[in-house]
mmCIF file of C-alpha atoms in Angstrom:
data_model
loop_
_atom_site.group_PDB
_atom_site.id
_atom_site.type_symbol
_atom_site.label_atom_id
_atom_site.label_comp_id
_atom_site.label_asym_id
_atom_site.label_seq_id
_atom_site.Cartn_x
_atom_site.Cartn_y
_atom_site.Cartn_z
ATOM 1 C CA UNK A 6 149.412 145.593 147.382
ATOM 2 C CA UNK A 7 151.004 142.298 146.384
ATOM 3 C CA UNK A 8 154.417 140.646 146.362
ATOM 4 C CA UNK A 9 155.646 139.090 143.119
ATOM 5 C CA UNK A 10 158.505 136.604 143.299
ATOM 6 C CA UNK A 11 160.141 136.734 139.862
ATOM 7 C CA UNK A 12 163.436 138.081 138.485
ATOM 8 C CA UNK A 13 163.029 141.741 137.503
ATOM 9 C CA UNK A 14 163.766 141.038 133.832
ATOM 10 C CA UNK A 15 160.705 138.778 133.561
ATOM 11 C CA UNK A 16 158.457 140.437 136.132
ATOM 12 C CA UNK A 17 156.861 143.189 134.040
ATOM 13 C CA UNK A 18 154.208 141.134 132.272
ATOM 14 C CA UNK A 19 153.116 139.287 135.397
ATOM 15 C CA UNK A 20 153.039 142.503 137.410
ATOM 16 C CA UNK A 21 150.628 143.957 134.868
ATOM 17 C CA UNK A 22 148.312 140.969 135.363
ATOM 18 C CA UNK A 23 148.417 141.266 139.150
ATOM 19 C CA UNK A 24 147.483 144.937 139.236
ATOM 20 C CA UNK A 25 148.876 148.150 140.731
ATOM 21 C CA UNK A 26 151.218 148.433 143.719
ATOM 22 C CA UNK A 27 153.219 145.276 143.111
ATOM 23 C CA UNK A 28 156.506 144.811 144.932
ATOM 24 C CA UNK A 29 158.971 142.536 143.147
ATOM 25 C CA UNK A 30 161.335 140.106 144.867
ATOM 26 C CA UNK A 31 164.107 138.406 142.898
ATOM 27 C CA UNK A 32 163.709 135.137 144.810
ATOM 28 C CA UNK A 33 161.686 133.426 147.532
ATOM 29 C CA UNK A 34 164.022 134.579 150.278
ATOM 30 C CA UNK A 35 163.400 138.166 149.179
ATOM 31 C CA UNK A 36 159.661 137.543 149.082
ATOM 32 C CA UNK A 37 159.798 136.188 152.630
ATOM 33 C CA UNK A 38 161.647 139.295 153.813
ATOM 34 C CA UNK A 39 159.089 141.601 152.195
ATOM 35 C CA UNK A 40 156.254 139.589 153.713
ATOM 36 C CA UNK A 41 157.839 139.650 157.180
ATOM 37 C CA UNK A 42 158.202 143.426 156.975
ATOM 38 C CA UNK A 43 154.509 143.964 156.224
ATOM 39 C CA UNK A 44 151.995 142.266 158.505
ATOM 40 C CA UNK A 45 149.102 143.626 156.427
ATOM 41 C CA UNK A 46 150.186 141.981 153.170
ATOM 42 C CA UNK A 47 147.851 139.175 152.069
ATOM 43 C CA UNK A 48 149.010 138.156 148.570
ATOM 44 C CA UNK A 49 152.183 136.553 147.210
ATOM 45 C CA UNK A 50 152.441 135.563 143.547
ATOM 46 C CA UNK A 51 155.245 133.130 142.745
ATOM 47 C CA UNK A 52 156.336 133.264 139.119
ATOM 48 C CA UNK A 53 157.474 130.389 136.896
ATOM 49 C CA UNK A 54 161.193 131.021 137.450
ATOM 50 C CA UNK A 55 160.998 129.884 141.075
ATOM 51 C CA UNK A 56 161.828 126.236 141.791
ATOM 52 C CA UNK A 57 158.601 124.295 142.267
ATOM 53 C CA UNK A 58 159.639 122.427 145.424
ATOM 54 C CA UNK A 59 160.893 125.629 147.037
ATOM 55 C CA UNK A 60 157.694 127.441 146.038
ATOM 56 C CA UNK A 61 155.541 124.747 147.627
ATOM 57 C CA UNK A 62 157.665 124.793 150.788
ATOM 58 C CA UNK A 63 157.220 128.577 150.927
ATOM 59 C CA UNK A 64 153.429 128.191 150.639
ATOM 60 C CA UNK A 65 153.323 125.449 153.287
ATOM 61 C CA UNK A 66 155.275 127.616 155.725
ATOM 62 C CA UNK A 67 153.003 130.614 155.171
ATOM 63 C CA UNK A 68 149.993 128.396 155.753
ATOM 64 C CA UNK A 69 151.206 127.903 159.311
ATOM 65 C CA UNK A 70 152.641 131.299 160.266
ATOM 66 C CA UNK A 71 150.436 133.602 158.129
ATOM 67 C CA UNK A 72 147.203 131.726 157.275
ATOM 68 C CA UNK A 73 145.565 134.899 155.923
ATOM 69 C CA UNK A 74 148.260 135.219 153.226
ATOM 70 C CA UNK A 75 147.248 133.743 149.886
ATOM 71 C CA UNK A 76 149.849 132.235 147.563
ATOM 72 C CA UNK A 77 149.118 132.164 143.834
ATOM 73 C CA UNK A 78 151.441 130.022 141.749
ATOM 74 C CA UNK A 79 152.212 130.766 138.078
ATOM 75 C CA UNK A 80 153.566 127.907 135.968
ATOM 76 C CA UNK A 81 154.325 127.324 132.306
ATOM 77 C CA UNK A 82 152.390 124.034 132.437
ATOM 78 C CA UNK A 83 149.477 123.176 134.704
ATOM 79 C CA UNK A 84 148.322 119.585 135.175
ATOM 80 C CA UNK A 85 146.461 117.485 137.731
ATOM 81 C CA UNK A 86 149.628 116.363 139.528
ATOM 82 C CA UNK A 87 150.780 119.946 139.979
ATOM 83 C CA UNK A 88 147.363 121.081 141.174
ATOM 84 C CA UNK A 89 147.223 118.267 143.739
ATOM 85 C CA UNK A 90 150.676 119.067 145.127
ATOM 86 C CA UNK A 91 149.897 122.776 145.204
ATOM 87 C CA UNK A 92 146.633 122.323 147.088
ATOM 88 C CA UNK A 93 148.327 120.079 149.622
ATOM 89 C CA UNK A 94 150.944 122.769 150.229
ATOM 90 C CA UNK A 95 148.318 125.466 150.740
ATOM 91 C CA UNK A 96 148.577 127.262 147.394
ATOM 92 C CA UNK A 97 145.256 128.945 146.676
ATOM 93 C CA UNK A 98 145.363 128.863 142.875
ATOM 94 C CA UNK A 99 147.638 127.789 140.033
ATOM 95 C CA UNK A 100 147.424 129.673 136.734
ATOM 96 C CA UNK A 101 149.208 129.320 133.389
ATOM 97 C CA UNK A 102 151.901 131.867 132.563
ATOM 98 C CA UNK A 103 150.203 133.223 129.451
ATOM 99 C CA UNK A 104 146.733 133.706 130.926
ATOM 100 C CA UNK A 105 146.936 137.178 132.470
ATOM 101 C CA UNK A 106 143.154 137.418 132.801
ATOM 102 C CA UNK A 107 143.133 134.242 134.902
ATOM 103 C CA UNK A 108 145.952 135.654 137.009
ATOM 104 C CA UNK A 109 144.030 138.857 137.653
ATOM 105 C CA UNK A 110 140.930 136.929 138.698
ATOM 106 C CA UNK A 111 142.928 134.528 140.880
ATOM 107 C CA UNK A 112 144.563 137.450 142.714
ATOM 108 C CA UNK A 113 141.215 139.134 143.266
ATOM 109 C CA UNK A 114 139.684 135.933 144.636
ATOM 110 C CA UNK A 115 142.660 135.369 146.913
ATOM 111 C CA UNK A 116 142.446 138.864 148.405
ATOM 112 C CA UNK A 117 138.714 138.432 149.007
ATOM 113 C CA UNK A 118 139.317 135.084 150.701
ATOM 114 C CA UNK A 119 142.051 136.591 152.877
ATOM 115 C CA UNK A 120 139.591 139.155 154.178
ATOM 116 C CA UNK A 121 137.284 136.300 155.148
ATOM 117 C CA UNK A 122 139.976 134.081 156.658
ATOM 118 C CA UNK A 123 141.791 136.723 158.689
ATOM 119 C CA UNK A 124 139.100 137.353 161.343
ATOM 120 C CA UNK A 125 138.831 133.649 162.127
ATOM 121 C CA UNK A 126 142.506 133.469 162.960
ATOM 122 C CA UNK A 127 142.562 136.374 165.404
ATOM 123 C CA UNK A 128 141.038 136.190 168.873
ATOM 124 C CA UNK A 129 138.559 133.572 170.070
ATOM 125 C CA UNK A 130 137.221 131.332 167.346
ATOM 126 C CA UNK A 131 133.570 131.333 166.536
ATOM 127 C CA UNK A 132 131.647 128.130 166.127
ATOM 128 C CA UNK A 133 128.621 128.580 163.959
ATOM 129 C CA UNK A 134 125.643 126.273 163.814
ATOM 130 C CA UNK A 135 125.226 123.492 161.271
ATOM 131 C CA UNK A 136 121.705 123.026 159.891
ATOM 132 C CA UNK A 137 121.078 119.903 157.806
ATOM 133 C CA UNK A 138 117.992 119.795 155.579
ATOM 134 C CA UNK A 139 116.836 116.281 154.699
ATOM 135 C CA UNK A 140 113.953 114.520 153.006
ATOM 136 C CA UNK A 141 113.902 110.825 152.171
ATOM 137 C CA UNK A 142 111.648 111.477 149.177
ATOM 138 C CA UNK A 143 112.689 113.537 146.183
ATOM 139 C CA UNK A 144 110.503 116.332 144.869
ATOM 140 C CA UNK A 145 109.492 117.709 148.260
ATOM 141 C CA UNK A 146 111.281 121.026 147.726
ATOM 142 C CA UNK A 147 114.332 120.270 149.851
ATOM 143 C CA UNK A 148 116.850 122.310 147.857
ATOM 144 C CA UNK A 149 114.420 125.218 147.585
ATOM 145 C CA UNK A 150 113.972 125.206 151.361
ATOM 146 C CA UNK A 151 117.728 124.955 151.989
ATOM 147 C CA UNK A 152 118.495 127.845 149.618
ATOM 148 C CA UNK A 153 115.795 130.091 151.046
ATOM 149 C CA UNK A 154 116.618 129.198 154.642
ATOM 150 C CA UNK A 155 120.256 130.113 154.000
ATOM 151 C CA UNK A 156 119.184 133.393 152.393
ATOM 152 C CA UNK A 157 116.974 134.259 155.374
ATOM 153 C CA UNK A 158 119.736 133.463 157.854
ATOM 154 C CA UNK A 159 122.211 135.642 155.931
ATOM 155 C CA UNK A 160 119.809 138.568 156.375
ATOM 156 C CA UNK A 161 121.289 140.599 153.560
ATOM 157 C CA UNK A 162 124.812 140.337 154.929
ATOM 158 C CA UNK A 163 124.048 140.788 158.621
ATOM 159 C CA UNK A 164 125.309 137.216 159.144
ATOM 160 C CA UNK A 165 127.793 135.037 157.283
ATOM 161 C CA UNK A 166 126.185 131.859 155.980
ATOM 162 C CA UNK A 167 127.562 128.978 153.925
ATOM 163 C CA UNK A 168 125.267 126.732 151.885
ATOM 164 C CA UNK A 169 126.767 123.279 151.297
ATOM 165 C CA UNK A 170 125.444 121.130 148.449
ATOM 166 C CA UNK A 171 125.908 117.578 149.703
ATOM 167 C CA UNK A 172 123.858 116.046 146.898
ATOM 168 C CA UNK A 173 127.160 115.139 145.282
ATOM 169 C CA UNK A 174 125.780 113.343 142.225
ATOM 170 C CA UNK A 175 122.792 115.547 141.364
ATOM 171 C CA UNK A 176 123.258 118.771 143.310
ATOM 172 C CA UNK A 177 121.011 121.664 142.259
ATOM 173 C CA UNK A 178 122.155 124.498 144.523
ATOM 174 C CA UNK A 179 124.326 126.061 141.836
ATOM 175 C CA UNK A 180 121.695 126.001 139.112
ATOM 176 C CA UNK A 181 118.961 127.077 141.549
ATOM 177 C CA UNK A 182 120.918 130.252 142.235
ATOM 178 C CA UNK A 183 122.393 130.520 138.728
ATOM 179 C CA UNK A 184 125.977 130.667 139.923
ATOM 180 C CA UNK A 185 128.973 129.414 137.979
ATOM 181 C CA UNK A 186 130.655 126.466 139.759
ATOM 182 C CA UNK A 187 134.272 127.552 139.228
ATOM 183 C CA UNK A 188 135.215 125.517 142.315
ATOM 184 C CA UNK A 189 133.387 122.523 143.781
ATOM 185 C CA UNK A 190 133.875 120.024 146.589
ATOM 186 C CA UNK A 191 135.988 117.824 144.342
ATOM 187 C CA UNK A 192 138.702 120.494 144.463
ATOM 188 C CA UNK A 193 139.124 119.647 148.155
ATOM 189 C CA UNK A 194 140.437 116.153 147.414
ATOM 190 C CA UNK A 195 144.020 117.380 147.632
ATOM 191 C CA UNK A 196 143.350 118.713 151.130
ATOM 192 C CA UNK A 197 142.145 115.461 152.705
ATOM 193 C CA UNK A 198 143.608 115.170 156.165
ATOM 194 C CA UNK A 199 144.547 118.833 156.535
ATOM 195 C CA UNK A 200 141.581 121.020 155.601
ATOM 196 C CA UNK A 201 141.947 124.470 157.174
ATOM 197 C CA UNK A 202 140.118 127.789 156.892
ATOM 198 C CA UNK A 203 142.277 128.989 154.014
ATOM 199 C CA UNK A 204 141.725 125.787 152.065
ATOM 200 C CA UNK A 205 137.994 125.742 152.757
ATOM 201 C CA UNK A 206 137.668 129.409 151.774
ATOM 202 C CA UNK A 207 139.319 128.687 148.420
ATOM 203 C CA UNK A 208 136.475 126.284 147.561
ATOM 204 C CA UNK A 209 133.637 128.754 148.081
ATOM 205 C CA UNK A 210 131.528 130.674 145.584
ATOM 206 C CA UNK A 211 130.055 134.021 146.604
ATOM 207 C CA UNK A 212 126.294 134.068 145.945
ATOM 208 C CA UNK A 213 124.756 137.057 147.698
ATOM 209 C CA UNK A 214 125.828 139.452 150.475
ATOM 210 C CA UNK A 215 126.633 137.265 153.461
ATOM 211 C CA UNK A 216 125.897 134.054 151.551
ATOM 212 C CA UNK A 217 128.530 131.720 150.091
ATOM 213 C CA UNK A 218 128.160 128.216 148.674
ATOM 214 C CA UNK A 219 130.244 125.064 148.575
ATOM 215 C CA UNK A 220 128.945 123.422 145.421
ATOM 216 C CA UNK A 221 128.596 119.777 144.426
ATOM 217 C CA UNK A 222 130.787 118.366 141.634
ATOM 218 C CA UNK A 223 129.595 118.855 138.080
ATOM 219 C CA UNK A 224 131.583 116.170 136.250
ATOM 220 C CA UNK A 225 130.208 112.600 135.999
ATOM 221 C CA UNK A 226 131.963 110.243 138.387
ATOM 222 C CA UNK A 227 133.384 112.940 140.656
ATOM 223 C CA UNK A 228 130.801 112.260 143.365
ATOM 224 C CA UNK A 229 132.243 108.786 143.978
ATOM 225 C CA UNK A 230 135.687 110.291 144.587
ATOM 226 C CA UNK A 231 134.600 112.279 147.641
ATOM 227 C CA UNK A 232 134.904 110.316 150.907
ATOM 228 C CA UNK A 233 132.692 110.926 153.909
ATOM 229 C CA UNK A 234 135.811 111.796 155.917
ATOM 230 C CA UNK A 235 136.330 114.868 153.734
ATOM 231 C CA UNK A 236 132.759 115.998 154.431
ATOM 232 C CA UNK A 237 133.440 115.651 158.152
ATOM 233 C CA UNK A 238 136.603 117.744 157.846
ATOM 234 C CA UNK A 239 134.864 120.491 155.909
ATOM 235 C CA UNK A 240 131.958 120.614 158.347
ATOM 236 C CA UNK A 241 134.411 120.931 161.199
ATOM 237 C CA UNK A 242 136.193 123.907 159.602
ATOM 238 C CA UNK A 243 133.302 125.833 158.015
ATOM 239 C CA UNK A 244 131.521 126.632 161.318
ATOM 240 C CA UNK A 245 134.700 128.462 162.384
ATOM 241 C CA UNK A 246 134.218 130.766 159.418
ATOM 242 C CA UNK A 247 130.439 131.212 159.322
ATOM 243 C CA UNK A 248 127.579 131.925 161.681
ATOM 244 C CA UNK A 249 125.477 129.230 160.006
ATOM 245 C CA UNK A 250 126.269 126.334 157.681
ATOM 246 C CA UNK A 251 123.170 125.032 155.867
ATOM 247 C CA UNK A 252 123.597 121.578 154.316
ATOM 248 C CA UNK A 253 121.389 120.416 151.445
ATOM 249 C CA UNK A 254 121.384 116.628 151.194
ATOM 250 C CA UNK A 255 120.392 113.905 148.734
ATOM 251 C CA UNK A 256 117.145 112.014 149.313
ATOM 252 C CA UNK A 257 118.801 108.995 150.852
ATOM 253 C CA UNK A 258 120.853 108.073 153.876
ATOM 254 C CA UNK A 259 124.562 107.684 153.206
ATOM 255 C CA UNK A 260 127.794 108.012 155.163
ATOM 256 C CA UNK A 261 128.085 111.559 153.798
ATOM 257 C CA UNK A 262 124.622 112.487 155.078
ATOM 258 C CA UNK A 263 125.277 110.869 158.454
ATOM 259 C CA UNK A 264 128.565 112.780 158.673
ATOM 260 C CA UNK A 265 126.564 115.997 158.320
ATOM 261 C CA UNK A 266 123.896 114.914 160.784
ATOM 262 C CA UNK A 267 126.562 113.961 163.320
ATOM 263 C CA UNK A 268 127.785 117.563 163.615
ATOM 264 C CA UNK A 269 124.446 119.304 163.122
ATOM 265 C CA UNK A 270 122.774 121.550 165.654
ATOM 266 C CA UNK A 271 119.488 121.206 163.743
ATOM 267 C CA UNK A 272 117.926 118.461 161.633
ATOM 268 C CA UNK A 273 115.292 120.000 159.364
ATOM 269 C CA UNK A 274 113.115 117.171 158.027
ATOM 270 C CA UNK A 275 110.934 118.126 155.071
ATOM 271 C CA UNK A 276 107.765 116.412 153.912
ATOM 272 C CA UNK A 277 104.650 117.085 151.856
ATOM 273 C CA UNK A 278 101.046 116.040 152.595
ATOM 274 C CA UNK A 279 101.025 112.846 150.516
ATOM 275 C CA UNK A 280 101.246 109.250 151.625
ATOM 276 C CA UNK A 281 104.625 108.315 150.022
ATOM 277 C CA UNK A 282 106.369 111.355 151.513
ATOM 278 C CA UNK A 283 104.838 110.735 154.935
ATOM 279 C CA UNK A 284 105.807 107.070 154.853
ATOM 280 C CA UNK A 285 109.403 108.025 154.046
ATOM 281 C CA UNK A 286 109.387 110.631 156.823
ATOM 282 C CA UNK A 287 108.176 108.031 159.307
ATOM 283 C CA UNK A 288 111.021 105.726 158.215
ATOM 284 C CA UNK A 289 113.468 108.643 158.570
ATOM 285 C CA UNK A 290 112.307 109.378 162.107
ATOM 286 C CA UNK A 291 112.616 105.726 163.062
ATOM 287 C CA UNK A 292 116.130 105.652 161.596
ATOM 288 C CA UNK A 293 117.188 108.757 163.506
ATOM 289 C CA UNK A 294 115.787 107.231 166.695
ATOM 290 C CA UNK A 295 117.659 103.998 166.017
ATOM 291 C CA UNK A 296 120.875 105.985 165.640
ATOM 292 C CA UNK A 297 120.069 107.828 168.882
ATOM 293 C CA UNK A 298 120.097 111.358 167.490
ATOM 294 C CA UNK A 299 118.582 113.859 169.903
ATOM 295 C CA UNK A 300 114.893 114.723 169.489
ATOM 296 C CA UNK A 301 115.585 118.260 170.675
ATOM 297 C CA UNK A 302 117.370 119.284 167.470
ATOM 298 C CA UNK A 303 114.672 117.884 165.180
ATOM 299 C CA UNK A 304 112.207 120.055 163.236
ATOM 300 C CA UNK A 305 109.577 118.841 160.785
ATOM 301 C CA UNK A 306 108.577 121.223 158.007
ATOM 302 C CA UNK A 307 105.411 120.557 156.012
ATOM 303 C CA UNK A 308 105.804 121.950 152.516
ATOM 304 C CA UNK A 309 102.778 122.696 150.307
ATOM 305 C CA UNK A 310 100.796 122.494 153.514
ATOM 306 C CA UNK A 311 97.669 124.000 151.964
ATOM 307 C CA UNK A 312 97.424 121.453 149.163
ATOM 308 C CA UNK A 313 93.897 120.039 148.873
ATOM 309 C CA UNK A 314 94.828 116.383 148.763
ATOM 310 C CA UNK A 315 92.614 114.935 151.494
ATOM 311 C CA UNK A 316 95.161 115.147 154.314
ATOM 312 C CA UNK A 317 95.110 117.818 157.001
ATOM 313 C CA UNK A 318 97.994 119.009 159.175
ATOM 314 C CA UNK A 319 96.434 117.033 162.013
ATOM 315 C CA UNK A 320 96.471 113.903 159.856
ATOM 316 C CA UNK A 321 100.157 114.480 159.135
ATOM 317 C CA UNK A 322 101.042 114.881 162.817
ATOM 318 C CA UNK A 323 99.107 111.736 163.667
ATOM 319 C CA UNK A 324 100.963 109.713 161.028
ATOM 320 C CA UNK A 325 104.461 110.926 161.903
ATOM 321 C CA UNK A 326 103.747 111.125 165.661
ATOM 322 C CA UNK A 327 105.649 114.392 165.909
ATOM 323 C CA UNK A 328 104.596 118.053 165.917
ATOM 324 C CA UNK A 329 104.972 120.144 162.768
ATOM 325 C CA UNK A 330 107.362 123.047 163.312
ATOM 326 C CA UNK A 331 106.493 124.990 160.155
ATOM 327 C CA UNK A 332 103.797 125.033 157.490
ATOM 328 C CA UNK A 333 104.993 126.351 154.133
ATOM 329 C CA UNK A 334 102.158 126.994 151.664
ATOM 330 C CA UNK A 335 102.271 126.072 148.002
ATOM 331 C CA UNK A 336 102.633 128.777 145.358
ATOM 332 C CA UNK A 337 103.475 128.968 141.664
ATOM 333 C CA UNK A 338 105.787 131.849 142.586
ATOM 334 C CA UNK A 339 108.234 129.354 144.066
ATOM 335 C CA UNK A 340 109.161 127.543 140.808
ATOM 336 C CA UNK A 341 109.217 130.916 139.062
ATOM 337 C CA UNK A 342 111.793 132.161 141.563
ATOM 338 C CA UNK A 343 113.841 128.985 141.086
ATOM 339 C CA UNK A 344 113.803 129.420 137.308
ATOM 340 C CA UNK A 345 115.021 132.992 137.747
ATOM 341 C CA UNK A 346 117.780 131.910 140.129
ATOM 342 C CA UNK A 347 116.590 134.316 142.819
ATOM 343 C CA UNK A 348 115.344 132.881 146.158
ATOM 344 C CA UNK A 349 111.765 133.921 146.832
ATOM 345 C CA UNK A 350 112.727 135.068 150.321
ATOM 346 C CA UNK A 351 114.909 137.717 148.662
ATOM 347 C CA UNK A 352 112.767 138.651 145.678
ATOM 348 C CA UNK A 353 109.441 138.617 147.576
ATOM 349 C CA UNK A 354 110.138 138.843 151.328
ATOM 350 C CA UNK A 355 106.465 139.530 152.158
ATOM 351 C CA UNK A 356 105.233 136.488 150.262
ATOM 352 C CA UNK A 357 103.465 133.876 152.456
ATOM 353 C CA UNK A 358 106.133 131.307 151.574
ATOM 354 C CA UNK A 359 108.901 133.729 152.523
ATOM 355 C CA UNK A 360 107.205 134.675 155.759
ATOM 356 C CA UNK A 361 106.721 131.011 156.710
ATOM 357 C CA UNK A 362 110.413 130.240 156.150
ATOM 358 C CA UNK A 363 111.508 133.414 157.958
ATOM 359 C CA UNK A 364 109.280 132.547 160.916
ATOM 360 C CA UNK A 365 110.711 129.036 161.055
ATOM 361 C CA UNK A 366 114.268 130.395 160.974
ATOM 362 C CA UNK A 367 113.473 132.895 163.701
ATOM 363 C CA UNK A 368 111.670 130.500 166.031
ATOM 364 C CA UNK A 369 113.567 127.254 165.510
ATOM 365 C CA UNK A 370 117.027 127.953 164.077
ATOM 366 C CA UNK A 371 118.237 131.228 165.546
ATOM 367 C CA UNK A 372 117.061 130.370 169.045
ATOM 368 C CA UNK A 373 119.579 129.143 171.615
ATOM 369 C CA UNK A 374 121.396 126.276 169.853
ATOM 370 C CA UNK A 375 121.447 122.723 171.046
ATOM 371 C CA UNK A 376 124.731 121.180 172.113
ATOM 372 C CA UNK A 377 127.191 121.093 169.234
ATOM 373 C CA UNK A 378 127.476 117.618 167.799
ATOM 374 C CA UNK A 379 124.327 115.562 167.481
ATOM 375 C CA UNK A 380 126.078 112.248 167.181
ATOM 376 C CA UNK A 381 124.874 109.570 169.553
ATOM 377 C CA UNK A 382 125.281 106.628 167.206
ATOM 378 C CA UNK A 383 125.619 103.427 169.182
ATOM 379 C CA UNK A 384 128.037 101.811 166.752
ATOM 380 C CA UNK A 385 130.595 104.588 167.094
#
């Protein structure tokens, strides 16, 4: 069911867009009474006749006393200023009055998000593990590993996993899984300072059973608008909602990357058996040591480990002075799976690449987690 706040004379068209079983309230006070009388209700649609300030106050109040309730706002005119104010108040979506299809989709998304938010607000809160995948050299297969690791951890829906694309300028998670980025991290800008589970859930894109994604911005220039503090907020909230949060990073250290590493239970460091990649890995390890991150949460993964390039696994370990936690073989099936938008661990679970990633997840990630919060940075 749903509650529609709109005078009865104008409610018919909007009610049709919302769907069946809509209860109509003439004003916000009536909507509040209906909501208070039904603790199972999770959707309130506020029509264009309601005063904007009162509508936003209504949404802000529900955010505190009924965080699983989603508020969808319908307005004659939608602009950036309105969207920013609405997001700050806790409104899940704002749709134009004439776009009934958009209203239907917004209501469906809100109900789905409510189902995800509700369990996290009842009983003891979970705190999932954060896994950050990093490589200081591009082209090592970092995004492919992050996507497939997330898919393995989700286990077909047995666990809830969120994949975060922190490569804000050139993120490839969305295109690697062929998902439409209807919402991205830039939509969280209006939530800075008060990100909660409802707000974080509104940013997510469902990818596969048990697997959601928080995608990187797609518009030029949007990456520069996202502060590291917002990344820290999101990575504080998301583990309350998911069993695992897998973070794909750009191939360079930044405040955003360090914000992710600070809260990570696992640092997955990827390399390939070639001199430039190994040199960059050695620099990465030295940097992590300088920042006093724990060695216990560190795993090195050697991708394309069977490549005949004159370097053995023993040579790699000698250069980086650390053991290799996983050896992932090379295969032309990997780029084929990327081009199809279907992780190889899902399309070919018995493939040697899939088995190597699954073994790594089983032995290094799903074991007893390290202490939450890896930050030991001396300058903090």
